[in-house]
GROMACS .gro file of C-alpha atoms in nm:
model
  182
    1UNK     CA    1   0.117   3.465  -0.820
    2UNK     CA    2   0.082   3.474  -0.465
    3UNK     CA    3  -0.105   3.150  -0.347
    4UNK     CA    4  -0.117   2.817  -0.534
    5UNK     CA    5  -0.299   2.517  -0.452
    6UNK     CA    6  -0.116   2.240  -0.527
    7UNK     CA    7  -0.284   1.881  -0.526
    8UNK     CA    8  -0.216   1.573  -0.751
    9UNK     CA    9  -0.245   1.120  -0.698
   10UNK     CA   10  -0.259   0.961  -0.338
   11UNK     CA   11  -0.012   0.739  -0.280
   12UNK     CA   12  -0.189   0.415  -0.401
   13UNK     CA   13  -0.296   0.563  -0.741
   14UNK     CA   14   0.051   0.569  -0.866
   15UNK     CA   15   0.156   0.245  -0.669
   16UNK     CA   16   0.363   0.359  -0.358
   17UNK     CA   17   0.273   0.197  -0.045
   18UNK     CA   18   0.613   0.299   0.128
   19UNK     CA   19   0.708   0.643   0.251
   20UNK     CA   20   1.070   0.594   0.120
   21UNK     CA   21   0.983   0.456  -0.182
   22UNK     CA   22   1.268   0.545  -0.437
   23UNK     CA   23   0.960   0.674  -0.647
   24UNK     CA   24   0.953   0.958  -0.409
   25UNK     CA   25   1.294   1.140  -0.460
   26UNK     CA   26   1.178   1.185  -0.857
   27UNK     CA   27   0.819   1.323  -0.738
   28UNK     CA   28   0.976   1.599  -0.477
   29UNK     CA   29   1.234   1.667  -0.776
   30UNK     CA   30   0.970   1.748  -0.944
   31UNK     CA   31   0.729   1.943  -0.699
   32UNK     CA   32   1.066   2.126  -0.624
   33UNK     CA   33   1.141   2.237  -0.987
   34UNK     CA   34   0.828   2.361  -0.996
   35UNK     CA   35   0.798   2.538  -0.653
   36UNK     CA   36   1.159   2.726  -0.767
   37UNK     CA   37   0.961   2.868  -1.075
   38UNK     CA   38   0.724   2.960  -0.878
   39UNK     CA   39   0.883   3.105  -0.621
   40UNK     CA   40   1.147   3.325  -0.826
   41UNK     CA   41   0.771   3.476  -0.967
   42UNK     CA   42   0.643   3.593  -0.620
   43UNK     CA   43   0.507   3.283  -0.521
   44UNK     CA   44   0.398   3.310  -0.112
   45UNK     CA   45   0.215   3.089  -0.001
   46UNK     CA   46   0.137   2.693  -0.080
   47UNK     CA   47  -0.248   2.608  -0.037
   48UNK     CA   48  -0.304   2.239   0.074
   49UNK     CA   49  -0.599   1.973   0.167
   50UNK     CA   50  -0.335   1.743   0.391
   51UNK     CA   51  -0.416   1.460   0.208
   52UNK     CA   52  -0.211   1.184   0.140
   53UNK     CA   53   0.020   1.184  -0.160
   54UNK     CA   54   0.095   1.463  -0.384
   55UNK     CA   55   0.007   1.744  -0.138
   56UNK     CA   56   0.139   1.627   0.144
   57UNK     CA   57   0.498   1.614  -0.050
   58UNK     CA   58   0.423   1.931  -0.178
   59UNK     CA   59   0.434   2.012   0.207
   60UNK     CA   60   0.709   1.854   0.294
   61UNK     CA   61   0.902   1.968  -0.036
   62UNK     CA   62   0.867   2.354   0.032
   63UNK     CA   63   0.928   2.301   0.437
   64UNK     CA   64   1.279   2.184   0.277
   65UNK     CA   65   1.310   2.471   0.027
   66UNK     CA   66   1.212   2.700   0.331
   67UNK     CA   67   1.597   2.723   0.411
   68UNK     CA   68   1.676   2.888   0.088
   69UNK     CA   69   1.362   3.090   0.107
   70UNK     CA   70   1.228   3.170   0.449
   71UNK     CA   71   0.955   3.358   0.344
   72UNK     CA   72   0.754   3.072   0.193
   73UNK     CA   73   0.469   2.977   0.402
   74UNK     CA   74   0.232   2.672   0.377
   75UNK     CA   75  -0.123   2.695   0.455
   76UNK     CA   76  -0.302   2.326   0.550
   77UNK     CA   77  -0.710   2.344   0.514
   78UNK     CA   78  -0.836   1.982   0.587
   79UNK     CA   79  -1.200   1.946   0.404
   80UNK     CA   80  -1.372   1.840   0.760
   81UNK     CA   81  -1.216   1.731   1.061
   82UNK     CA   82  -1.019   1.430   1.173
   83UNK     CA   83  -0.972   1.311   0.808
   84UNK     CA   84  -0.660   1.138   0.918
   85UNK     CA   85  -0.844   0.937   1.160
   86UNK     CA   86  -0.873   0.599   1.015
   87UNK     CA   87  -0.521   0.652   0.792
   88UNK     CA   88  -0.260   0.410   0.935
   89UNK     CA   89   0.006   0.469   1.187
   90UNK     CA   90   0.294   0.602   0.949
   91UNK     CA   91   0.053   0.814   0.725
   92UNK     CA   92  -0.072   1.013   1.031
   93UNK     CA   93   0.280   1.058   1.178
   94UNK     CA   94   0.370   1.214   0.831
   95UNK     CA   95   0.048   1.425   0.879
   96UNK     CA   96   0.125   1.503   1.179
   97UNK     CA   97   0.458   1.659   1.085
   98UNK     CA   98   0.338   1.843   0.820
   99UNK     CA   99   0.040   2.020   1.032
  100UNK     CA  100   0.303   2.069   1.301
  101UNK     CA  101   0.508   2.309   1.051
  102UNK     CA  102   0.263   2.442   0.885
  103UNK     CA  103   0.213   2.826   0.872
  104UNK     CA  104  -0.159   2.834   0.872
  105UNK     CA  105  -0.385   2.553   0.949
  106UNK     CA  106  -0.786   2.555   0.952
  107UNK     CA  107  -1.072   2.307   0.860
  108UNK     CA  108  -1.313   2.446   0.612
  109UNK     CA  109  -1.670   2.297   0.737
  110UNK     CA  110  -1.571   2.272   1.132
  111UNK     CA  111  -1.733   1.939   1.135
  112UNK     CA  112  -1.653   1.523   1.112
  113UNK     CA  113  -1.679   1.386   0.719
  114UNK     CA  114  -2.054   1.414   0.643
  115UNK     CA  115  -2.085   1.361   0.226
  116UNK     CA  116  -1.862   1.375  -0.066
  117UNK     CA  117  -2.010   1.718  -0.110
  118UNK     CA  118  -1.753   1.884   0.156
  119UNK     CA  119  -1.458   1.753  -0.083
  120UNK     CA  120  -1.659   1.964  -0.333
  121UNK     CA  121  -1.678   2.264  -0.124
  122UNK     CA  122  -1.287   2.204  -0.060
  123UNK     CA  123  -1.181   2.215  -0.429
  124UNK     CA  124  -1.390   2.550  -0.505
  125UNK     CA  125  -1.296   2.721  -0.221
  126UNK     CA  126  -0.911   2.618  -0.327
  127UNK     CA  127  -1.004   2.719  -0.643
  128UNK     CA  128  -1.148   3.040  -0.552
  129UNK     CA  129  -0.865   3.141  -0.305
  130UNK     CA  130  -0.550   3.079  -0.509
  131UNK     CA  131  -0.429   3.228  -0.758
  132UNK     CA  132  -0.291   2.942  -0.979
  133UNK     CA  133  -0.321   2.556  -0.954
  134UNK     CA  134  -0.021   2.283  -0.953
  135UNK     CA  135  -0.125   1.926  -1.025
  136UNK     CA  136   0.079   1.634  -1.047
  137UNK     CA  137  -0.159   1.449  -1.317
  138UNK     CA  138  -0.156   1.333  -1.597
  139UNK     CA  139  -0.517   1.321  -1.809
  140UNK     CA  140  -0.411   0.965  -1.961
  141UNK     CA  141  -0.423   0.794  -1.619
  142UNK     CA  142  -0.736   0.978  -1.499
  143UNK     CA  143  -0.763   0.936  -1.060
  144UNK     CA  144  -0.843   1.215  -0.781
  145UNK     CA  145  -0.747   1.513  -0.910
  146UNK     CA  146  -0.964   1.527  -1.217
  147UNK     CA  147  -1.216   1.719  -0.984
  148UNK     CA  148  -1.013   1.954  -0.853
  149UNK     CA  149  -0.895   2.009  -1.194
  150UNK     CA  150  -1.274   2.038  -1.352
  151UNK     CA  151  -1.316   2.300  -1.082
  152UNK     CA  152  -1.052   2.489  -1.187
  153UNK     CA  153  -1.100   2.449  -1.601
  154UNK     CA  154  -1.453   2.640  -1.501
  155UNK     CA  155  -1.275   2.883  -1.369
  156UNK     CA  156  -0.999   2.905  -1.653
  157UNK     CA  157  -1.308   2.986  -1.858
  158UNK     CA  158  -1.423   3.337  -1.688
  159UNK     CA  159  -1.089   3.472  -1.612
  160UNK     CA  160  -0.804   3.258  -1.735
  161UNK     CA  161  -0.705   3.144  -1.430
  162UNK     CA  162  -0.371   2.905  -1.446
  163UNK     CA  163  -0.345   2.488  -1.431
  164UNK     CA  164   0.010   2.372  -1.400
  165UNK     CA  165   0.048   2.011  -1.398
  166UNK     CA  166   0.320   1.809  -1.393
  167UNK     CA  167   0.260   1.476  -1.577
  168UNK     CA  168   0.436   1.129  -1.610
  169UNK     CA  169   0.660   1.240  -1.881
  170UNK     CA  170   0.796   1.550  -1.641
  171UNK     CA  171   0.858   1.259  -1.381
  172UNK     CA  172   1.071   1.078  -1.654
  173UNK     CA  173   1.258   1.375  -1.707
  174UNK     CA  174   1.348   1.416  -1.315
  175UNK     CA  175   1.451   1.006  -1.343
  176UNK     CA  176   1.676   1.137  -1.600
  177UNK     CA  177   1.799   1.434  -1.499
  178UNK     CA  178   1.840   1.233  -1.143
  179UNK     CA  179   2.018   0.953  -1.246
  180UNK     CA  180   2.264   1.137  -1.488
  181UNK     CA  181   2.387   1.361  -1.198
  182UNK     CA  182   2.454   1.021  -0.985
   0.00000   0.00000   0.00000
């Protein structure tokens, strides 16, 4: 695997309303675990939407895993332009730094938010351009990334194409694994 797209909740669908929320260290824990896999398998490049939450820590996650493996590159392709524009203060500052590190950065329809049918165009062309998909979701607490993953279960279907998730039980495990090691 090459390129996985990696999405997952926005901040207020699993209650965090404060960039250093202690919620936050278990999350990257576990986007890290994951991106280590990954990586150690060929894993290049990290395919994101720069929205809030999940995939924005994704971001942020690998820019920190970038000292043990340079060669990881993050690729940031917004849905339509300005979506940060009425986010507040701190959430486009973290933007901000994310898009300022990124690798590769691009808007896929060139034009201000129109219709929920660009965030449709966003998830198949994510679909269509990686090679595997990493969600933090779980399918009891259903939110935002059930369409990204419907988009990619039709694809699973002609060619087998992988969904990774990481769900509310792998966050336990990361509180665990955390809090035994401090």
């Amino acid at each position: 695997m090459k390129v996985l797209a990696v999405t997952g909740y926005k901040p207020f669908e699993l209650g965090i309303f404060k960039q250093d929320d202690r919620a936050l260290v278990y999350i990257k824990k576990a986007i890290e675990t994951r991106l280590r896999s990954f990586i150690d398998e060929g894993l290049e490049w990290i395919l994101i939407s720069g929205q809030l939450g999940t995939e924005l820590w994704a971001a942020e996650t690998a820019y920190d895993l970038r000292e043990e493996y340079p060669e990881l590159k993050v690729a940031v392709i917004t849905p339509f332009y300005g979506q940060e524009e009425k986010w507040k203060e701190p959430n486009k500052e973290m933007y901000e730094a994310v898009l300022a590190q990124a690798d590769y950065e691009e808007s896929l329809t060139h034009r201000p938010y129109e219709s929920p049918l660009q965030f449709r165009q966003k998830n198949a062309f994510f679909i269509e351009k990686s090679d595997a998909l990493l969600l933090l979701y779980d399918p009891e607490m259903e939110g935002s990334p059930k369409y990204m993953l419907q988009q990619a279960e039709k694809r699973r279907e002609t060619d087998g194409y992988p969904i990774y998730s990481i769900t509310m039980d792998d966050l336990r495990a990361a509180v665990e694994e955390e809090d035994f090691f401090t």
